[in-house]
């Protein structure tokens, strides 16, 4: 599908008002997206596990209005009016208006909440933008009921990408790939697709425990980090590495070769942070406790041969990845050895999920 497929034809219906609700999960990348060009086009392809319980639930109530010259919306986060989120939503609406021309015809009340604690340091932009995009697509579907299912999902992902790149991987499927890749059929820079190749059952129930090392605001936002890949001395090699890693991942995912999976996933995480440390200006998001955890994971893996590994997002928190059958042992390891490195001893258990769901309201 191309951009033109997401430009709407004339609508069949025009409801006066209504309400829609969607719950969209967060995701954790195995091959990382880091570097982009306008508008929200990734410098390299990426792939992520969709999470299950870390999610954003968003309701959008809509009512037709008289004047159609401006966007009009109220925003509530966890029940409270949230004016400081409004500029981000305003920018998002401006970006997606071309694809959803009804946006100025309604007044919207957007109510959103996260399943994870507000200040956990977990990025909520992926799940948040995915949930909001799905709500708008649901409204568009009411205006244009003959829209096909695959267009609905691809366009929701397309819109989510315009809000936050990684959000396009939070719509549908347990393993989602985003970004053109010659060897992945139907892959696109414009939206995420369900991974089209065989995936060993071990990855369908993979666990992710998020160790909350640092819950405060990050020193450098992802948006700034992406920009620093422009003119970065290692950028081209890094982008090529991501393309190659997607090729390497194919037999690993098919066979369930956890040894190779661990090597690739940990290398991706450390490369992401190496890019931050070698940009100009350089910065570091890992904390001493992040490193302590990594060292303890390596020592534990060596000693027990348990296939547990880590990945990182653009922050200090550590995602501990392990197969479901190792859960009991790993939970003990977390409690006894890793929890002391978490802020207030906090961590969140999650696992691979299936994607966003509509909530009937
Ligand atoms: C490190 O999707 O947050 O988590 O497109 O600027 O909103 P924007 O960036 P964002 O970047 C996520 C980067 C990452 C890696 C990944 O999820 O692939």
Coordinates of C-alpha atoms and ligand atoms in Angstrom, one line a residue:
X1 CA 0.0 0.0 0.0
X2 CA 1.2 3.5 -0.7
X3 CA 0.3 6.9 0.8
X4 CA -2.5 7.3 -1.7
X5 CA -4.3 4.2 -0.3
X6 CA -4.8 6.1 2.9
X7 CA -6.4 9.2 1.4
X8 CA -10.1 8.7 2.0
X9 CA -12.7 8.5 -0.7
X10 CA -16.0 10.2 0.0
X11 CA -17.8 9.1 3.1
X12 CA -21.0 6.9 3.1
X13 CA -22.3 8.0 6.5
X14 CA -22.2 11.0 8.8
X15 CA -23.1 10.1 12.4
X16 CA -24.0 12.9 14.8
X17 CA -22.1 11.6 17.8
X18 CA -20.7 8.5 19.4
X19 CA -18.0 7.0 21.5
X20 CA -15.2 4.5 20.7
X21 CA -12.6 2.8 23.0
X22 CA -9.4 0.9 22.1
X23 CA -6.7 -0.6 24.2
X24 CA -3.3 -0.7 22.6
X25 CA -0.2 -2.4 24.0
X26 CA 3.3 -1.2 24.3
X27 CA 6.1 -3.0 22.4
X28 CA 9.7 -3.8 22.9
X29 CA 12.1 -3.8 19.9
X30 CA 14.5 -6.7 19.2
X31 CA 16.1 -4.9 16.2
X32 CA 15.9 -1.2 17.0
X33 CA 14.6 1.9 15.2
X34 CA 17.1 4.7 15.8
X35 CA 17.4 7.3 13.1
X36 CA 14.7 8.7 10.8
X37 CA 14.0 11.3 8.0
X38 CA 10.9 13.4 7.5
X39 CA 8.1 12.5 7.9
X40 CA 8.7 9.7 10.4
X41 CA 10.5 7.5 7.8
X42 CA 12.8 5.1 9.6
X43 CA 16.5 4.9 8.6
X44 CA 16.4 1.2 9.0
X45 CA 13.9 -1.6 9.5
X46 CA 13.0 -2.8 13.0
X47 CA 11.0 -5.6 14.7
X48 CA 9.4 -5.8 18.1
X49 CA 7.5 -8.1 20.4
X50 CA 4.1 -6.8 21.1
X51 CA 3.5 -6.7 24.9
X52 CA 0.4 -7.8 26.7
X53 CA -0.4 -6.0 29.9
X54 CA 1.6 -2.7 29.4
X55 CA -1.1 -0.8 27.5
X56 CA -2.9 2.4 27.0
X57 CA -6.7 2.5 26.9
X58 CA -8.2 5.5 25.1
X59 CA -11.8 6.5 24.6
X60 CA -12.8 9.1 22.1
X61 CA -16.3 10.7 22.3
X62 CA -17.3 12.7 19.2
X63 CA -20.1 15.1 18.5
X64 CA -20.7 17.0 15.3
X65 CA -20.1 20.8 15.6
X66 CA -21.2 23.8 13.7
X67 CA -17.9 25.5 12.9
X68 CA -15.4 23.4 10.9
X69 CA -12.4 25.8 10.8
X70 CA -10.4 24.3 13.7
X71 CA -9.7 21.2 15.7
X72 CA -11.6 21.1 18.9
X73 CA -10.9 18.6 21.7
X74 CA -10.7 18.1 25.5
X75 CA -8.1 15.8 26.9
X76 CA -8.2 13.8 30.1
X77 CA -5.3 11.6 31.4
X78 CA -6.3 9.2 34.1
X79 CA -9.5 11.2 34.7
X80 CA -7.8 14.6 35.0
X81 CA -7.8 17.4 32.4
X82 CA -4.3 17.4 30.9
X83 CA -3.5 20.6 29.1
X84 CA 0.3 20.0 28.8
X85 CA -0.4 16.9 26.5
X86 CA -2.6 19.1 24.2
X87 CA 0.2 20.5 21.9
X88 CA 1.4 17.0 21.1
X89 CA -2.2 16.0 20.1
X90 CA -2.7 19.2 18.2
X91 CA 0.5 18.5 16.1
X92 CA -0.7 14.9 15.6
X93 CA -4.1 16.1 14.4
X94 CA -2.4 18.5 11.9
X95 CA -0.3 15.7 10.6
X96 CA -3.1 13.3 10.1
X97 CA -5.9 15.6 8.9
X98 CA -5.1 15.0 5.3
X99 CA -6.0 11.3 5.8
X100 CA -9.0 11.9 8.1
X101 CA -10.8 15.0 6.8
X102 CA -13.6 14.6 9.3
X103 CA -11.4 15.7 12.2
X104 CA -12.5 19.3 12.0
X105 CA -16.2 18.3 11.8
X106 CA -16.4 17.0 15.3
X107 CA -15.6 18.0 18.9
X108 CA -13.7 15.2 20.6
X109 CA -13.3 14.3 24.2
X110 CA -10.2 12.1 24.6
X111 CA -9.9 10.1 27.8
X112 CA -6.8 8.1 28.2
X113 CA -5.1 6.0 30.9
X114 CA -2.1 3.6 31.1
X115 CA -2.0 0.2 32.8
X116 CA 1.5 0.9 34.0
X117 CA 2.4 3.5 36.7
X118 CA 2.5 7.0 35.3
X119 CA 6.1 7.8 36.3
X120 CA 7.5 4.4 35.6
X121 CA 9.7 5.7 32.8
X122 CA 8.0 3.3 30.4
X123 CA 7.4 5.1 27.1
X124 CA 3.7 5.5 26.7
X125 CA 3.9 7.2 23.3
X126 CA 3.8 3.9 21.4
X127 CA 0.7 2.5 23.1
X128 CA -0.8 6.0 23.4
X129 CA -0.5 7.0 19.8
X130 CA -1.6 3.5 18.7
X131 CA -4.8 3.6 20.8
X132 CA -5.7 7.1 19.7
X133 CA -5.1 6.2 16.0
X134 CA -7.3 3.2 16.4
X135 CA -10.1 5.3 17.9
X136 CA -9.9 7.7 14.9
X137 CA -9.9 4.8 12.5
X138 CA -12.9 3.3 14.3
X139 CA -14.8 6.6 13.7
X140 CA -13.7 6.6 10.1
X141 CA -15.1 3.1 9.7
X142 CA -18.4 4.4 10.9
X143 CA -18.3 7.0 8.2
X144 CA -17.1 4.5 5.6
X145 CA -18.3 1.0 6.6
X146 CA -17.1 -0.8 3.5
X147 CA -13.5 -0.2 4.5
X148 CA -11.6 -3.5 4.4
X149 CA -10.1 -4.9 7.5
X150 CA -6.5 -4.9 6.2
X151 CA -6.8 -1.3 5.2
X152 CA -8.2 -0.5 8.6
X153 CA -5.1 -2.0 10.4
X154 CA -2.6 -0.7 7.9
X155 CA -4.0 2.8 8.1
X156 CA -4.2 2.7 11.9
X157 CA -0.5 1.8 11.9
X158 CA 0.3 4.5 9.3
X159 CA -1.4 7.2 11.5
X160 CA 0.2 5.9 14.6
X161 CA 3.6 6.2 12.9
X162 CA 3.0 9.8 12.3
X163 CA 2.5 10.3 16.0
X164 CA 5.5 8.2 17.1
X165 CA 7.5 5.9 15.0
X166 CA 7.5 2.9 17.3
X167 CA 3.7 3.2 17.7
X168 CA 3.1 1.8 14.3
X169 CA 4.3 -1.6 15.7
X170 CA 1.6 -1.6 18.4
X171 CA -1.5 -2.3 16.3
X172 CA -1.7 -6.0 15.4
X173 CA 0.3 -9.2 15.8
X174 CA 2.7 -10.6 18.3
X175 CA 5.8 -9.9 16.3
X176 CA 5.7 -6.7 14.2
X177 CA 8.1 -5.5 11.6
X178 CA 8.4 -2.0 10.3
X179 CA 10.5 -0.6 7.5
X180 CA 11.3 -1.6 3.9
X181 CA 13.4 -4.7 3.6
X182 CA 14.1 -6.3 0.3
X183 CA 13.8 -9.8 1.8
X184 CA 10.6 -9.2 3.8
X185 CA 7.5 -9.3 1.6
X186 CA 5.1 -6.4 2.0
X187 CA 7.4 -4.6 4.4
X188 CA 7.0 -0.9 4.4
X189 CA 8.4 2.3 5.7
X190 CA 4.9 3.6 6.1
X191 CA 3.4 1.1 8.5
X192 CA 4.1 -2.1 10.5
X193 CA 3.2 -5.6 9.3
X194 CA 2.8 -8.8 11.2
X195 CA 6.1 -10.8 10.8
X196 CA 5.3 -12.9 7.7
X197 CA 7.7 -15.8 8.3
X198 CA 7.6 -18.9 10.6
X199 CA 8.0 -18.2 14.3
X200 CA 8.8 -21.0 16.8
X201 CA 6.2 -21.4 19.5
X202 CA 8.8 -20.5 22.2
X203 CA 8.5 -16.9 21.1
X204 CA 4.7 -16.8 21.2
X205 CA 4.7 -16.9 25.0
X206 CA 8.0 -15.1 25.7
X207 CA 8.2 -13.2 28.9
X208 CA 9.4 -9.7 29.5
X209 CA 10.0 -8.4 33.0
X210 CA 10.6 -4.7 33.0
X211 CA 13.1 -3.7 35.7
X212 CA 12.4 -0.1 36.6
X213 CA 15.8 1.2 37.3
X214 CA 15.0 4.9 36.9
X215 CA 11.5 6.3 36.8
X216 CA 12.3 9.9 36.3
X217 CA 12.3 12.0 33.1
X218 CA 15.0 11.0 30.6
X219 CA 17.8 13.5 30.0
X220 CA 17.5 13.2 26.3
X221 CA 14.2 12.4 24.4
X222 CA 14.0 9.8 21.7
X223 CA 13.2 12.6 19.2
X224 CA 16.5 14.3 19.9
X225 CA 18.3 11.0 19.9
X226 CA 17.0 10.1 16.4
X227 CA 18.2 13.5 15.1
X228 CA 21.7 12.9 16.4
X229 CA 22.0 10.0 13.9
X230 CA 22.2 12.6 11.1
X231 CA 25.9 13.1 10.5
X232 CA 26.8 10.4 13.1
X233 CA 30.1 8.8 12.2
X234 CA 28.8 5.2 12.5
X235 CA 25.3 5.8 11.1
X236 CA 25.6 4.0 7.8
X237 CA 27.2 0.9 9.3
X238 CA 24.6 0.9 12.0
X239 CA 21.7 1.1 9.5
X240 CA 23.2 -1.7 7.5
X241 CA 23.7 -3.8 10.6
X242 CA 19.9 -3.5 11.3
X243 CA 19.1 -4.7 7.8
X244 CA 21.5 -7.6 8.2
X245 CA 20.2 -8.5 11.7
X246 CA 16.7 -8.8 10.3
X247 CA 18.0 -11.4 7.8
X248 CA 19.9 -13.2 10.6
X249 CA 16.8 -13.2 12.8
X250 CA 14.7 -15.2 10.3
X251 CA 16.2 -18.7 10.9
X252 CA 16.6 -17.9 14.6
X253 CA 12.9 -17.1 15.0
X254 CA 11.9 -20.1 12.9
X255 CA 14.1 -22.6 14.8
X256 CA 13.8 -21.1 18.3
X257 CA 17.7 -21.0 18.6
X258 CA 17.8 -19.1 21.9
X259 CA 21.6 -18.9 22.0
X260 CA 21.7 -17.0 18.7
X261 CA 18.6 -15.0 19.7
X262 CA 20.3 -13.8 22.9
X263 CA 23.4 -12.7 21.0
X264 CA 21.5 -10.7 18.4
X265 CA 19.1 -9.1 20.9
X266 CA 21.8 -8.0 23.4
X267 CA 24.0 -6.7 20.7
X268 CA 21.2 -4.6 19.3
X269 CA 20.5 -3.1 22.7
X270 CA 24.1 -2.3 23.3
X271 CA 24.5 -0.9 19.8
X272 CA 21.6 1.4 20.4
X273 CA 23.3 2.8 23.5
X274 CA 26.7 2.9 21.8
X275 CA 25.1 5.2 19.2
X276 CA 24.0 7.5 22.0
X277 CA 27.5 7.5 23.5
X278 CA 29.2 8.2 20.2
X279 CA 26.9 11.0 18.8
X280 CA 27.8 14.7 19.1
X281 CA 26.7 15.8 21.6
X282 CA 27.1 12.4 23.3
X283 CA 24.9 11.2 26.1
X284 CA 24.3 8.2 28.2
X285 CA 21.0 6.8 29.4
X286 CA 22.2 3.7 31.2
X287 CA 22.7 4.1 35.0
X288 CA 25.1 2.3 37.3
X289 CA 22.2 -0.1 38.2
X290 CA 21.6 -0.8 34.5
X291 CA 25.2 -2.1 34.2
X292 CA 25.0 -4.0 37.5
X293 CA 21.9 -5.8 36.2
X294 CA 23.5 -6.6 32.9
X295 CA 26.5 -8.1 34.6
X296 CA 24.3 -10.1 36.9
X297 CA 22.3 -11.4 34.0
X298 CA 25.5 -12.5 32.3
X299 CA 26.9 -14.2 35.4
X300 CA 23.5 -15.9 36.1
X301 CA 23.3 -17.2 32.5
X302 CA 26.8 -18.5 32.6
X303 CA 26.3 -20.3 35.9
X304 CA 22.8 -21.7 35.3
X305 CA 22.6 -22.0 31.5
X306 CA 19.1 -20.4 31.8
X307 CA 18.4 -18.6 28.5
X308 CA 17.6 -15.2 30.0
X309 CA 18.8 -12.0 28.2
X310 CA 18.2 -8.3 28.3
X311 CA 17.2 -5.5 25.9
X312 CA 17.0 -1.8 26.5
X313 CA 14.9 1.0 25.1
X314 CA 16.0 4.6 25.1
X315 CA 16.3 4.8 28.9
X316 CA 17.9 3.1 32.0
X317 CA 15.2 0.4 32.5
X318 CA 16.1 -3.2 31.6
X319 CA 13.7 -5.5 29.8
X320 CA 14.5 -9.1 30.9
X321 CA 13.5 -11.5 28.2
X322 CA 13.1 -15.3 28.8
X323 CA 11.0 -18.2 27.7
X324 CA 7.9 -19.1 29.7
X325 CA 9.3 -22.4 30.8
X326 CA 12.1 -20.6 32.7
X327 CA 9.7 -18.3 34.5
X328 CA 9.8 -19.9 37.9
X329 CA 13.6 -19.8 38.1
X330 CA 13.9 -16.3 36.6
X331 CA 11.3 -14.8 39.0
X332 CA 13.4 -16.1 41.9
X333 CA 16.5 -14.6 40.3
X334 CA 14.7 -11.3 39.9
X335 CA 13.5 -11.2 43.5
X336 CA 16.7 -12.3 45.1
X337 CA 19.3 -10.6 42.9
X338 CA 17.9 -7.9 40.5
X339 CA 15.1 -6.2 42.5
X340 CA 17.6 -4.4 44.7
X341 CA 18.8 -2.4 41.6
X342 CA 15.2 -1.2 40.8
X343 CA 13.9 2.1 42.0
X344 CA 11.8 1.3 45.1
X345 CA 12.3 -2.4 44.1
X346 CA 9.7 -2.1 41.3
X347 CA 9.4 -4.2 38.3
X348 CA 6.5 -5.2 35.9
X349 CA 5.9 -8.6 34.6
X350 CA 4.7 -8.8 31.0
X351 CA 4.7 -11.2 28.1
X352 CA 4.2 -11.3 24.3
X353 CA 0.6 -10.3 23.4
X354 CA -1.5 -10.2 20.3
X355 CA -2.1 -6.5 19.6
X356 CA -4.7 -3.9 20.2
X357 CA -8.3 -4.7 21.1
X358 CA -11.6 -2.7 20.8
X359 CA -13.4 -2.3 24.1
X360 CA -17.2 -2.1 23.9
X361 CA -18.5 0.9 25.6
Ligands
LIG1 C1 14.8 3.2 21.2 O1 9.2 5.8 18.4 O2 9.9 6.9 20.6 O3 12.5 2.6 21.5 O4 9.4 8.4 16.3 O5 10.5 10.2 17.6 O6 8.4 9.1 18.5 P1 9.7 9.0 17.6 O7 10.6 7.9 18.4 P2 10.2 6.6 19.2 O8 11.6 5.8 19.2 C2 11.8 4.6 19.8 C3 13.2 4.2 19.8 C4 13.5 2.9 20.5 C5 13.7 1.8 19.6 C6 12.5 1.1 19.0 O9 11.4 1.1 19.7 O10 12.6 0.6 17.9

